[in-house]
Amino acid sequence: MATRTKKGPEDLNLNNIVSRQFEKAAAHVNLPPGLLQQIRVCNNVYYMQFPVKIDDKYVIFEAWRAEHSHHRKPLKGGIRYSLMVDQHEIMALAALMTYKCAIGNVPFGGSKGGVKLHPRDYTQEQLERITRRYTAELIAKNFIGPGINVPAPDYGTGEREMAWIADTYDAFHPGGIDNMACVTGKPLSQGGIPGRREATGRGVVFGLREAFRDPGALERTGLKGTLEGKTVAVQGFGNVGYHVAKILHEEDGCKIVAVGEYDGAVINPKGLDIAKLAAWFQAKKTIKGFPGATKTLANGVDVLALDVDIIIPAALENQITGANADRVKARIVAEAANGPTTTDAEKILLKKDILILADIYLNSGGVTVSYFEWAKNISHMRYGLLQKRADAFQRAQIVSATEDLMHVRFPASVREGLLKGLDEEDLVRSGLEETMATGYQEISAILKKNKKVNDFRTAAFVCAIEKVGLAYLELGVFP
Ligand code: NAD
């Protein structure tokens, strides 16, 4: 990735980038400067180095857990496994979590963790020991717990790691009835929730649907109508990228014309078959050589410069920079990843009237459904268990009464739809849609009300800062 611009090297420190985004919005918020600073800074960071025996060697791992804001508890945020992890990145990602939770009205403060490693360099058994040791370090310093700090998956981690974390926490807290709420994104059989795996991707789609229902947002982009038939390029085909591509393709009729990965990109102007590409990627560990592609690119990031309607960075930060932003032709940048657009890039994109659906709104679906999982874990009851049958019984009575009164029978398929009770996944999706829709309306209202705020990210930050600020004003500052 090129990082030089005409003005010289660009500052790609994610913490500085997020701080600049914050400051731009803070200028439109009526709060005392000291309080604004408190909302911006990261409250505390735990840096650790721990050994794990890998084969016959002692390997020392560097790891972090940052706690950005304690205005709501517990704190929440994913755990990242990547060689790019460093303290600035983790602090920045923790800050984004605070703002994300505030926008979605998820009652948590922001946190983030990471271990500097490349998962592909270790066996499953080694990764398990690293994960358990990292968890033990977090337990020792009180950086994890159902009411303290609740991790979740992020880049390089998934349900498997979350199960190891839950089990380690449980081993250290025998008999703790809420132990499983110490982490979210767990497998379904271990206290997870249906719909969590797809949640971030589905949230991105809900956010895009909101934008396409908002003529004001689309006006400057020149795009019209619905998502149907729109062309899309996705960078990153992991948890988030795969689900966004799949849902946009299957449910919204978008054409996913390109997918970029760490080692290249595949293209088909008629639209890639996402299910087949996923099967290929899972089997071969690369998207290269996919038979359904008509063209390939050597560099995954280049899909962001293709002539499509929407680009979806869903890999890592700093992908659209001052060095490549002028090559972006898409009319919408949908930030599924955290921090994919740098400060310089943003200026260039905004000048071109490109709509940037900012990360702190658009990828908040993951933490939203994590909140549902956490609430389910501490209530020890699955959503809908008590009312599903009662609800179905009531529906059946209404359907029968309507048929008797009207002297008609609903066609079998309609009857089936009317009678079906809502299962847990339906409820999760409904709660996610409501959260994404409400968040969009709140941001949109700020854009309409304050004429000096004229981009989506700044409005999203204003929305978040005002809510966190209100919590501080109402709670006061101890002592
Ligand atoms: P993941 O590890 O499941 O997938 C990331 C994918 O990106 C991998 O397939 C990887 O090979 C690919 N990749 C790496 N470098 C690339 C490059 N240069 N070009 C193209 N592809 C590349 O991670 P994920 O959970 O899907 O997270 C992706 C992004 O979404 C991250 O920024 C993460 O912080 C953000 N996010 C994730 C969640 C979540 O619930 N998992 C929630 C909110 C935000």
Short mmCIF file of C-alpha atoms and ligand atoms in Angstrom, two decimals:
data_model
loop_
_atom_site.label_atom_id
_atom_site.label_comp_id
_atom_site.label_asym_id
_atom_site.label_seq_id
_atom_site.Cartn_x
_atom_site.Cartn_y
_atom_site.Cartn_z
CA MET A 1 0.00 0.00 0.00
CA ALA A 2 1.42 3.35 -1.03
CA THR A 3 1.60 5.88 1.75
CA ARG A 4 3.30 8.86 0.06
CA THR A 5 1.20 11.73 -1.21
CA LYS A 6 2.23 14.79 -3.20
CA LYS A 7 2.60 16.58 0.16
CA GLY A 8 4.96 13.90 1.54
CA PRO A 9 4.34 10.91 3.79
CA GLU A 10 0.87 10.70 5.30
CA ASP A 11 0.32 10.12 9.02
CA LEU A 12 -1.16 6.63 9.10
CA ASN A 13 -1.25 6.30 12.88
CA LEU A 14 -4.84 5.13 13.43
CA ASN A 15 -5.03 6.73 16.85
CA ASN A 16 -4.16 10.12 15.34
CA ILE A 17 -6.63 9.57 12.50
CA VAL A 18 -9.48 8.80 14.93
CA SER A 19 -8.47 11.79 17.08
CA ARG A 20 -8.68 14.07 14.03
CA GLN A 21 -12.12 12.69 13.19
CA PHE A 22 -13.14 13.35 16.80
CA GLU A 23 -11.80 16.93 16.81
CA LYS A 24 -13.56 17.78 13.57
CA ALA A 25 -16.88 16.75 15.14
CA ALA A 26 -16.13 18.14 18.61
CA ALA A 27 -16.11 21.64 17.10
CA HIS A 28 -19.88 21.22 16.63
CA VAL A 29 -20.62 19.93 20.14
CA ASN A 30 -21.40 22.22 23.04
CA LEU A 31 -19.38 20.61 25.86
CA PRO A 32 -16.54 21.98 28.02
CA PRO A 33 -13.10 21.44 26.38
CA GLY A 34 -11.84 19.35 29.33
CA LEU A 35 -14.80 17.04 29.08
CA LEU A 36 -14.31 16.66 25.33
CA GLN A 37 -10.72 15.70 26.01
CA GLN A 38 -11.82 13.11 28.57
CA ILE A 39 -14.23 11.62 26.03
CA ARG A 40 -11.47 11.45 23.39
CA VAL A 41 -8.60 9.94 25.37
CA CYS A 42 -8.10 6.26 26.16
CA ASN A 43 -8.61 5.67 29.92
CA ASN A 44 -6.12 2.84 30.34
CA VAL A 45 -4.08 0.30 28.41
CA TYR A 46 -2.69 -2.98 29.69
CA TYR A 47 0.42 -4.01 27.77
CA MET A 48 1.69 -7.50 28.47
CA GLN A 49 4.39 -9.88 27.32
CA PHE A 50 3.90 -13.53 28.12
CA PRO A 51 5.67 -16.75 27.18
CA VAL A 52 4.10 -19.76 25.51
CA LYS A 53 6.03 -22.91 24.70
CA ILE A 54 5.88 -23.47 20.95
CA ASP A 55 7.47 -26.83 20.06
CA ASP A 56 10.67 -26.77 22.13
CA LYS A 57 11.07 -23.00 22.25
CA TYR A 58 9.87 -20.30 24.62
CA VAL A 59 8.12 -17.72 22.46
CA ILE A 60 7.27 -14.32 23.96
CA PHE A 61 4.05 -12.74 22.73
CA GLU A 62 3.20 -9.07 22.93
CA ALA A 63 -0.43 -8.28 23.66
CA TRP A 64 -2.71 -5.40 24.69
CA ARG A 65 -6.14 -4.64 26.07
CA ALA A 66 -7.17 -1.00 25.94
CA GLU A 67 -10.09 0.45 27.89
CA HIS A 68 -11.19 3.65 26.23
CA SER A 69 -14.21 4.76 28.25
CA HIS A 70 -15.87 3.66 31.48
CA HIS A 71 -18.95 5.89 31.18
CA ARG A 72 -20.95 2.66 30.74
CA LYS A 73 -20.03 -0.76 32.01
CA PRO A 74 -19.08 -3.39 31.09
CA LEU A 75 -16.65 -2.36 28.38
CA LYS A 76 -16.86 -4.13 25.06
CA GLY A 77 -14.61 -4.77 22.10
CA GLY A 78 -13.05 -7.44 19.95
CA ILE A 79 -9.73 -9.24 20.11
CA ARG A 80 -7.50 -9.03 17.06
CA TYR A 81 -4.76 -11.48 16.08
CA SER A 82 -2.43 -9.82 13.59
CA LEU A 83 1.23 -8.98 13.13
CA MET A 84 0.17 -5.35 12.58
CA VAL A 85 -1.24 -5.02 16.10
CA ASP A 86 0.38 -2.29 18.18
CA GLN A 87 -0.66 -0.04 21.04
CA HIS A 88 -1.81 2.87 18.88
CA GLU A 89 -3.99 0.61 16.79
CA ILE A 90 -5.61 -1.04 19.81
CA MET A 91 -6.25 2.32 21.51
CA ALA A 92 -7.83 3.68 18.34
CA LEU A 93 -10.01 0.62 17.88
CA ALA A 94 -11.11 0.89 21.54
CA ALA A 95 -12.12 4.51 20.93
CA LEU A 96 -14.13 3.51 17.85
CA MET A 97 -15.94 0.96 20.06
CA THR A 98 -17.04 3.69 22.50
CA TYR A 99 -18.51 5.78 19.68
CA LYS A 100 -20.07 2.75 17.98
CA CYS A 101 -21.84 1.67 21.17
CA ALA A 102 -23.08 5.22 21.77
CA ILE A 103 -24.55 5.52 18.26
CA GLY A 104 -26.30 2.14 18.55
CA ASN A 105 -27.51 2.87 22.11
CA VAL A 106 -25.65 -0.25 23.23
CA PRO A 107 -25.00 0.35 26.96
CA PHE A 108 -21.26 -0.39 26.97
CA GLY A 109 -17.99 1.54 27.07
CA GLY A 110 -15.38 0.87 24.39
CA SER A 111 -12.43 -1.50 24.62
CA LYS A 112 -10.22 -3.54 22.29
CA GLY A 113 -7.54 -6.17 22.58
CA GLY A 114 -4.93 -7.72 20.39
CA VAL A 115 -2.11 -10.22 20.26
CA LYS A 116 0.75 -9.64 17.84
CA LEU A 117 0.78 -12.85 15.85
CA HIS A 118 -0.22 -14.29 12.52
CA PRO A 119 -2.75 -17.09 13.13
CA ARG A 120 -1.57 -19.00 10.06
CA ASP A 121 1.86 -19.42 11.70
CA TYR A 122 0.48 -21.61 14.52
CA THR A 123 -1.35 -24.90 14.91
CA GLN A 124 -4.80 -25.00 16.49
CA GLU A 125 -3.34 -26.44 19.68
CA GLN A 126 -0.75 -23.64 19.88
CA LEU A 127 -3.39 -20.98 19.24
CA GLU A 128 -5.48 -22.47 22.04
CA ARG A 129 -2.60 -22.18 24.50
CA ILE A 130 -1.81 -18.61 23.41
CA THR A 131 -5.48 -17.63 23.76
CA ARG A 132 -5.82 -19.22 27.19
CA ARG A 133 -2.64 -17.56 28.43
CA TYR A 134 -3.79 -14.17 27.12
CA THR A 135 -7.12 -14.70 28.93
CA ALA A 136 -5.31 -15.61 32.16
CA GLU A 137 -3.35 -12.35 31.91
CA LEU A 138 -6.60 -10.40 31.46
CA ILE A 139 -8.14 -12.18 34.46
CA ALA A 140 -5.09 -11.44 36.63
CA LYS A 141 -5.42 -7.69 35.98
CA ASN A 142 -9.24 -7.55 36.07
CA PHE A 143 -9.48 -6.73 32.39
CA ILE A 144 -12.20 -9.31 31.67
CA GLY A 145 -15.50 -10.24 33.31
CA PRO A 146 -19.24 -10.14 32.57
CA GLY A 147 -19.61 -6.81 34.39
CA ILE A 148 -16.11 -5.49 33.66
CA ASN A 149 -14.89 -6.05 30.13
CA VAL A 150 -16.35 -8.41 27.54
CA PRO A 151 -14.28 -9.32 24.44
CA ALA A 152 -15.61 -10.56 21.09
CA PRO A 153 -14.14 -11.71 17.76
CA ASP A 154 -12.28 -9.34 15.46
CA TYR A 155 -9.76 -9.69 12.65
CA GLY A 156 -8.00 -13.06 12.96
CA THR A 157 -10.25 -14.50 15.69
CA GLY A 158 -13.66 -16.16 15.73
CA GLU A 159 -16.02 -18.43 17.65
CA ARG A 160 -13.28 -20.96 18.40
CA GLU A 161 -11.12 -18.44 20.27
CA MET A 162 -14.18 -17.05 22.11
CA ALA A 163 -15.02 -20.57 23.40
CA TRP A 164 -11.45 -20.95 24.74
CA ILE A 165 -11.70 -17.56 26.45
CA ALA A 166 -15.06 -18.48 28.06
CA ASP A 167 -13.72 -21.81 29.26
CA THR A 168 -10.57 -20.26 30.72
CA TYR A 169 -12.57 -17.60 32.53
CA ASP A 170 -14.91 -20.29 33.86
CA ALA A 171 -11.97 -22.35 35.15
CA PHE A 172 -10.75 -19.34 37.17
CA HIS A 173 -14.23 -18.52 38.53
CA PRO A 174 -15.77 -21.84 39.57
CA GLY A 175 -19.53 -21.65 40.05
CA GLY A 176 -19.84 -18.14 38.62
CA ILE A 177 -23.35 -18.22 37.27
CA ASP A 178 -22.76 -15.45 34.71
CA ASN A 179 -19.37 -16.72 33.53
CA MET A 180 -20.45 -17.29 29.93
CA ALA A 181 -21.27 -13.56 29.63
CA CYS A 182 -17.53 -12.80 29.95
CA VAL A 183 -17.17 -12.96 26.14
CA THR A 184 -19.50 -12.84 23.13
CA GLY A 185 -19.34 -14.31 19.64
CA LYS A 186 -19.22 -17.80 21.16
CA PRO A 187 -20.38 -20.92 19.31
CA LEU A 188 -24.14 -21.45 19.56
CA SER A 189 -23.70 -24.52 21.72
CA GLN A 190 -21.63 -22.51 24.23
CA GLY A 191 -24.04 -19.69 24.96
CA GLY A 192 -23.71 -17.97 21.59
CA ILE A 193 -26.65 -16.49 19.74
CA PRO A 194 -27.98 -17.22 16.26
CA GLY A 195 -27.18 -14.35 13.92
CA ARG A 196 -23.94 -13.22 15.65
CA ARG A 197 -21.65 -14.69 12.99
CA GLU A 198 -23.35 -12.71 10.21
CA ALA A 199 -24.19 -9.70 12.41
CA THR A 200 -21.54 -7.21 11.29
CA GLY A 201 -22.13 -8.01 7.62
CA ARG A 202 -25.91 -7.89 7.99
CA GLY A 203 -25.60 -4.60 9.87
CA VAL A 204 -23.61 -3.17 6.95
CA VAL A 205 -26.43 -4.22 4.61
CA PHE A 206 -29.09 -2.69 6.88
CA GLY A 207 -27.06 0.55 6.89
CA LEU A 208 -26.78 0.56 3.10
CA ARG A 209 -30.53 -0.04 2.79
CA GLU A 210 -31.15 2.97 5.04
CA ALA A 211 -28.93 5.13 2.82
CA PHE A 212 -30.83 3.99 -0.27
CA ARG A 213 -34.10 4.99 1.45
CA ASP A 214 -32.70 8.48 2.07
CA PRO A 215 -32.85 10.62 -1.10
CA GLY A 216 -30.88 13.38 0.67
CA ALA A 217 -27.92 11.06 1.22
CA LEU A 218 -27.92 9.75 -2.34
CA GLU A 219 -28.47 13.09 -4.07
CA ARG A 220 -24.82 14.09 -4.35
CA THR A 221 -23.70 10.58 -5.33
CA GLY A 222 -25.90 10.51 -8.43
CA LEU A 223 -27.12 7.01 -7.50
CA LYS A 224 -30.84 6.31 -7.66
CA GLY A 225 -33.37 3.62 -6.80
CA THR A 226 -32.66 0.63 -4.60
CA LEU A 227 -29.65 -1.64 -4.12
CA GLU A 228 -31.03 -3.96 -6.84
CA GLY A 229 -28.56 -4.22 -9.72
CA LYS A 230 -25.91 -2.03 -8.09
CA THR A 231 -22.32 -3.12 -8.70
CA VAL A 232 -20.13 -3.81 -5.68
CA ALA A 233 -16.46 -4.55 -4.97
CA VAL A 234 -15.50 -6.05 -1.60
CA GLN A 235 -12.01 -6.00 -0.11
CA GLY A 236 -11.49 -8.77 2.48
CA PHE A 237 -13.41 -12.05 2.30
CA GLY A 238 -13.35 -12.99 5.99
CA ASN A 239 -16.24 -12.97 8.39
CA VAL A 240 -17.46 -9.46 7.59
CA GLY A 241 -16.66 -9.30 3.86
CA TYR A 242 -18.14 -12.71 3.11
CA HIS A 243 -21.44 -11.98 4.88
CA VAL A 244 -21.86 -8.53 3.32
CA ALA A 245 -21.21 -9.96 -0.14
CA LYS A 246 -23.52 -12.94 0.43
CA ILE A 247 -26.45 -10.90 1.79
CA LEU A 248 -26.17 -8.09 -0.81
CA HIS A 249 -26.05 -10.71 -3.56
CA GLU A 250 -28.80 -13.04 -2.29
CA GLU A 251 -31.25 -10.60 -0.70
CA ASP A 252 -30.72 -7.26 -2.43
CA GLY A 253 -29.88 -8.30 -5.98
CA CYS A 254 -26.51 -6.54 -6.02
CA LYS A 255 -23.84 -7.70 -8.44
CA ILE A 256 -20.63 -8.49 -6.53
CA VAL A 257 -18.23 -7.92 -9.40
CA ALA A 258 -14.95 -8.13 -7.46
CA VAL A 259 -13.55 -9.61 -4.27
CA GLY A 260 -10.05 -8.75 -3.08
CA GLU A 261 -8.01 -10.79 -0.61
CA TYR A 262 -4.54 -10.58 0.93
CA ASP A 263 -2.97 -12.26 -2.10
CA GLY A 264 -4.96 -10.88 -5.04
CA ALA A 265 -8.43 -10.27 -6.41
CA VAL A 266 -11.00 -12.02 -8.60
CA ILE A 267 -13.38 -10.22 -10.94
CA ASN A 268 -16.47 -11.09 -12.95
CA PRO A 269 -18.43 -8.16 -14.46
CA LYS A 270 -21.58 -10.33 -14.53
CA GLY A 271 -21.29 -10.96 -10.78
CA LEU A 272 -19.34 -13.55 -8.79
CA ASP A 273 -21.10 -16.59 -7.35
CA ILE A 274 -20.41 -15.82 -3.69
CA ALA A 275 -21.32 -19.27 -2.31
CA LYS A 276 -18.97 -20.97 -4.80
CA LEU A 277 -16.20 -18.44 -4.13
CA ALA A 278 -16.55 -19.04 -0.37
CA ALA A 279 -16.30 -22.81 -0.85
CA TRP A 280 -13.21 -22.31 -3.05
CA PHE A 281 -11.58 -19.96 -0.53
CA GLN A 282 -12.25 -22.33 2.35
CA ALA A 283 -10.80 -25.32 0.50
CA LYS A 284 -7.77 -23.61 -1.11
CA LYS A 285 -7.06 -20.83 1.46
CA THR A 286 -6.78 -18.43 -1.48
CA ILE A 287 -9.29 -16.90 -3.89
CA LYS A 288 -6.74 -17.12 -6.69
CA GLY A 289 -7.59 -19.60 -9.43
CA PHE A 290 -11.36 -19.38 -8.79
CA PRO A 291 -12.94 -20.77 -11.97
CA GLY A 292 -15.91 -18.33 -11.82
CA ALA A 293 -13.65 -15.30 -12.35
CA THR A 294 -13.07 -13.73 -15.75
CA LYS A 295 -10.12 -11.64 -14.61
CA THR A 296 -7.72 -11.45 -11.68
CA LEU A 297 -5.70 -8.67 -10.06
CA ALA A 298 -2.37 -9.17 -8.33
CA ASN A 299 -3.22 -6.82 -5.46
CA GLY A 300 -6.41 -7.11 -3.37
CA VAL A 301 -6.51 -3.40 -2.57
CA ASP A 302 -6.97 -2.57 -6.27
CA VAL A 303 -10.63 -3.63 -6.14
CA LEU A 304 -11.19 -0.31 -4.35
CA ALA A 305 -10.31 1.54 -7.58
CA LEU A 306 -12.74 -0.36 -9.82
CA ASP A 307 -15.56 1.37 -11.68
CA VAL A 308 -18.44 0.14 -9.48
CA ASP A 309 -21.27 1.82 -7.56
CA ILE A 310 -20.20 0.74 -4.07
CA ILE A 311 -16.85 -0.30 -2.61
CA ILE A 312 -16.77 -2.16 0.68
CA PRO A 313 -13.42 -2.23 2.46
CA ALA A 314 -13.81 -5.18 4.89
CA ALA A 315 -10.20 -6.04 5.75
CA LEU A 316 -8.04 -3.59 7.65
CA GLU A 317 -7.39 0.10 8.32
CA ASN A 318 -5.57 2.57 6.04
CA GLN A 319 -6.67 1.01 2.76
CA ILE A 320 -7.93 4.19 1.07
CA THR A 321 -5.14 6.74 1.58
CA GLY A 322 -4.02 10.09 0.20
CA ALA A 323 -2.03 8.09 -2.33
CA ASN A 324 -4.87 6.09 -3.91
CA ALA A 325 -8.10 7.99 -3.06
CA ASP A 326 -8.15 9.88 -6.36
CA ARG A 327 -8.43 6.51 -8.12
CA VAL A 328 -11.72 5.71 -6.35
CA LYS A 329 -14.57 5.75 -8.86
CA ALA A 330 -17.34 4.31 -6.70
CA ARG A 331 -20.07 6.63 -5.39
CA ILE A 332 -20.36 5.02 -1.95
CA VAL A 333 -17.61 3.82 0.38
CA ALA A 334 -19.24 1.46 2.87
CA GLU A 335 -16.77 1.10 5.75
CA ALA A 336 -17.27 -2.45 6.94
CA ALA A 337 -13.70 -2.49 8.29
CA ASN A 338 -12.52 -0.21 11.07
CA GLY A 339 -10.56 2.83 9.92
CA PRO A 340 -10.18 1.97 6.21
CA THR A 341 -10.14 5.63 5.10
CA THR A 342 -7.31 7.96 6.15
CA THR A 343 -7.68 11.70 6.82
CA ASP A 344 -6.17 12.75 3.48
CA ALA A 345 -8.24 10.19 1.60
CA GLU A 346 -11.42 11.41 3.23
CA LYS A 347 -10.83 14.98 2.03
CA ILE A 348 -10.36 13.74 -1.53
CA LEU A 349 -13.43 11.50 -1.45
CA LEU A 350 -15.67 14.22 0.02
CA LYS A 351 -14.56 16.66 -2.67
CA LYS A 352 -15.72 14.09 -5.22
CA ASP A 353 -19.15 13.94 -3.46
CA ILE A 354 -18.60 10.30 -2.54
CA LEU A 355 -20.79 9.17 0.35
CA ILE A 356 -18.68 7.58 3.11
CA LEU A 357 -20.82 5.48 5.42
CA ALA A 358 -18.53 5.65 8.42
CA ASP A 359 -17.27 2.63 10.36
CA ILE A 360 -18.56 3.86 13.74
CA TYR A 361 -22.08 3.55 12.37
CA LEU A 362 -21.87 1.01 9.58
CA ASN A 363 -20.03 -1.88 11.24
CA SER A 364 -21.79 -1.60 14.60
CA GLY A 365 -23.95 -4.66 13.89
CA GLY A 366 -21.40 -6.95 15.54
CA VAL A 367 -21.42 -5.19 18.89
CA THR A 368 -25.20 -4.80 18.72
CA VAL A 369 -25.77 -8.54 18.47
CA SER A 370 -22.97 -9.11 21.00
CA TYR A 371 -25.09 -7.02 23.38
CA PHE A 372 -28.05 -9.32 22.69
CA GLU A 373 -25.82 -12.35 23.40
CA TRP A 374 -24.51 -10.85 26.65
CA ALA A 375 -28.06 -9.99 27.80
CA LYS A 376 -29.17 -13.52 26.93
CA ASN A 377 -26.26 -15.01 28.91
CA ILE A 378 -27.03 -13.04 32.06
CA SER A 379 -30.76 -13.79 31.77
CA HIS A 380 -30.01 -17.51 31.20
CA MET A 381 -32.92 -17.82 28.79
CA ARG A 382 -33.07 -17.83 25.01
CA TYR A 383 -35.03 -15.08 23.31
CA GLY A 384 -38.59 -16.04 22.41
CA LEU A 385 -38.66 -19.25 24.48
CA LEU A 386 -41.65 -18.22 26.59
CA GLN A 387 -43.77 -16.53 23.97
CA LYS A 388 -43.11 -18.44 20.73
CA ARG A 389 -45.85 -21.09 21.11
CA ALA A 390 -48.34 -18.71 22.74
CA ASP A 391 -47.77 -16.29 19.89
CA ALA A 392 -48.25 -19.04 17.28
CA PHE A 393 -51.47 -20.13 18.99
CA GLN A 394 -52.83 -16.57 18.90
CA ARG A 395 -51.89 -16.16 15.25
CA ALA A 396 -53.66 -19.42 14.38
CA GLN A 397 -56.83 -18.17 16.06
CA ILE A 398 -56.69 -14.83 14.20
CA VAL A 399 -56.06 -16.55 10.85
CA SER A 400 -58.95 -19.03 11.40
CA ALA A 401 -61.32 -16.27 12.56
CA THR A 402 -60.41 -14.11 9.53
CA GLU A 403 -60.96 -17.04 7.15
CA ASP A 404 -64.35 -17.86 8.75
CA LEU A 405 -65.51 -14.26 8.59
CA MET A 406 -64.34 -13.70 5.01
CA HIS A 407 -65.40 -17.19 3.79
CA VAL A 408 -62.00 -17.61 2.14
CA ARG A 409 -58.91 -19.73 2.74
CA PHE A 410 -55.48 -18.13 2.57
CA PRO A 411 -53.21 -19.90 0.07
CA ALA A 412 -51.03 -22.49 1.89
CA SER A 413 -47.82 -20.45 1.53
CA VAL A 414 -49.46 -17.28 2.94
CA ARG A 415 -51.05 -19.28 5.78
CA GLU A 416 -47.68 -20.79 6.65
CA GLY A 417 -46.08 -17.32 6.79
CA LEU A 418 -48.86 -15.96 8.98
CA LEU A 419 -48.69 -18.88 11.40
CA LYS A 420 -44.94 -19.10 11.80
CA GLY A 421 -43.83 -17.94 15.24
CA LEU A 422 -40.67 -15.85 15.51
CA ASP A 423 -37.57 -17.83 16.42
CA GLU A 424 -34.48 -16.47 18.12
CA GLU A 425 -32.72 -15.58 14.87
CA ASP A 426 -35.76 -13.63 13.61
CA LEU A 427 -35.75 -11.64 16.86
CA VAL A 428 -32.01 -10.97 16.64
CA ARG A 429 -32.31 -9.75 13.05
CA SER A 430 -35.27 -7.59 13.98
CA GLY A 431 -33.38 -6.03 16.90
CA LEU A 432 -30.37 -5.44 14.67
CA GLU A 433 -32.45 -3.81 11.95
CA GLU A 434 -34.16 -1.56 14.50
CA THR A 435 -30.78 -0.52 15.93
CA MET A 436 -29.25 0.23 12.52
CA ALA A 437 -32.35 2.13 11.38
CA THR A 438 -32.52 4.22 14.56
CA GLY A 439 -28.78 4.98 14.41
CA TYR A 440 -29.11 6.13 10.81
CA GLN A 441 -32.09 8.36 11.63
CA GLU A 442 -30.21 9.96 14.53
CA ILE A 443 -27.16 10.72 12.35
CA SER A 444 -29.35 11.93 9.51
CA ALA A 445 -31.22 14.27 11.90
CA ILE A 446 -27.88 15.86 12.93
CA LEU A 447 -26.96 16.39 9.27
CA LYS A 448 -30.31 18.07 8.64
CA LYS A 449 -30.32 20.17 11.82
CA ASN A 450 -26.74 21.44 11.79
CA LYS A 451 -25.86 22.96 8.42
CA LYS A 452 -22.20 23.25 9.43
CA VAL A 453 -21.96 19.47 9.75
CA ASN A 454 -21.82 18.29 6.17
CA ASP A 455 -20.46 14.79 6.08
CA PHE A 456 -21.80 11.53 7.45
CA ARG A 457 -18.78 10.63 9.62
CA THR A 458 -18.73 13.99 11.37
CA ALA A 459 -22.46 13.70 12.07
CA ALA A 460 -21.93 10.18 13.43
CA PHE A 461 -19.18 11.46 15.73
CA VAL A 462 -21.38 14.36 16.90
CA CYS A 463 -24.11 11.82 17.70
CA ALA A 464 -21.67 9.69 19.72
CA ILE A 465 -19.90 12.54 21.53
CA GLU A 466 -23.18 14.13 22.62
CA LYS A 467 -24.38 10.86 24.14
CA VAL A 468 -21.13 10.07 25.97
CA GLY A 469 -20.97 13.70 27.11
CA LEU A 470 -24.50 13.50 28.50
CA ALA A 471 -23.56 10.41 30.51
CA TYR A 472 -20.63 12.30 32.07
CA LEU A 473 -22.77 15.37 32.79
CA GLU A 474 -25.49 13.29 34.43
CA LEU A 475 -23.19 10.99 36.40
CA GLY A 476 -20.69 13.67 37.36
CA VAL A 477 -16.97 13.04 37.64
CA PHE A 478 -15.67 11.13 40.66
CA PRO A 479 -14.66 12.32 43.32
P1 NAD B 1 -11.38 -11.81 9.35
O1 NAD B 1 -10.07 -12.16 9.93
O2 NAD B 1 -12.51 -12.78 9.47
O3 NAD B 1 -11.24 -11.47 7.79
C1 NAD B 1 -10.37 -10.51 7.27
C2 NAD B 1 -10.02 -10.94 5.85
O4 NAD B 1 -9.27 -9.90 5.23
C3 NAD B 1 -9.17 -12.20 5.80
O5 NAD B 1 -9.76 -13.13 4.93
C4 NAD B 1 -7.82 -11.70 5.30
O6 NAD B 1 -7.12 -12.67 4.54
C5 NAD B 1 -8.24 -10.52 4.46
N1 NAD B 1 -7.16 -9.57 4.20
C6 NAD B 1 -6.06 -9.29 4.94
N2 NAD B 1 -5.29 -8.35 4.36
C7 NAD B 1 -5.93 -8.02 3.21
C8 NAD B 1 -5.63 -7.11 2.16
N3 NAD B 1 -4.54 -6.34 2.19
N4 NAD B 1 -6.50 -7.02 1.13
C9 NAD B 1 -7.61 -7.78 1.09
N5 NAD B 1 -7.93 -8.67 2.07
C10 NAD B 1 -7.11 -8.78 3.11
O7 NAD B 1 -11.75 -10.40 10.00
P2 NAD B 1 -13.20 -9.75 10.12
O8 NAD B 1 -13.77 -10.12 11.43
O9 NAD B 1 -13.98 -9.99 8.87
O10 NAD B 1 -12.81 -8.21 10.23
C11 NAD B 1 -12.56 -7.40 9.09
C12 NAD B 1 -12.67 -5.94 9.46
O11 NAD B 1 -13.97 -5.68 10.01
C13 NAD B 1 -11.67 -5.46 10.52
O12 NAD B 1 -11.35 -4.12 10.28
C14 NAD B 1 -12.48 -5.55 11.81
O13 NAD B 1 -11.98 -4.70 12.83
C15 NAD B 1 -13.83 -5.09 11.30
N6 NAD B 1 -14.95 -5.48 12.15
C16 NAD B 1 -15.17 -6.79 12.45
C17 NAD B 1 -16.25 -7.13 13.26
C18 NAD B 1 -16.60 -8.57 13.58
O14 NAD B 1 -17.67 -8.80 14.16
N7 NAD B 1 -15.81 -9.55 13.20
C19 NAD B 1 -17.06 -6.13 13.79
C20 NAD B 1 -16.81 -4.80 13.45
C21 NAD B 1 -15.76 -4.49 12.62
#
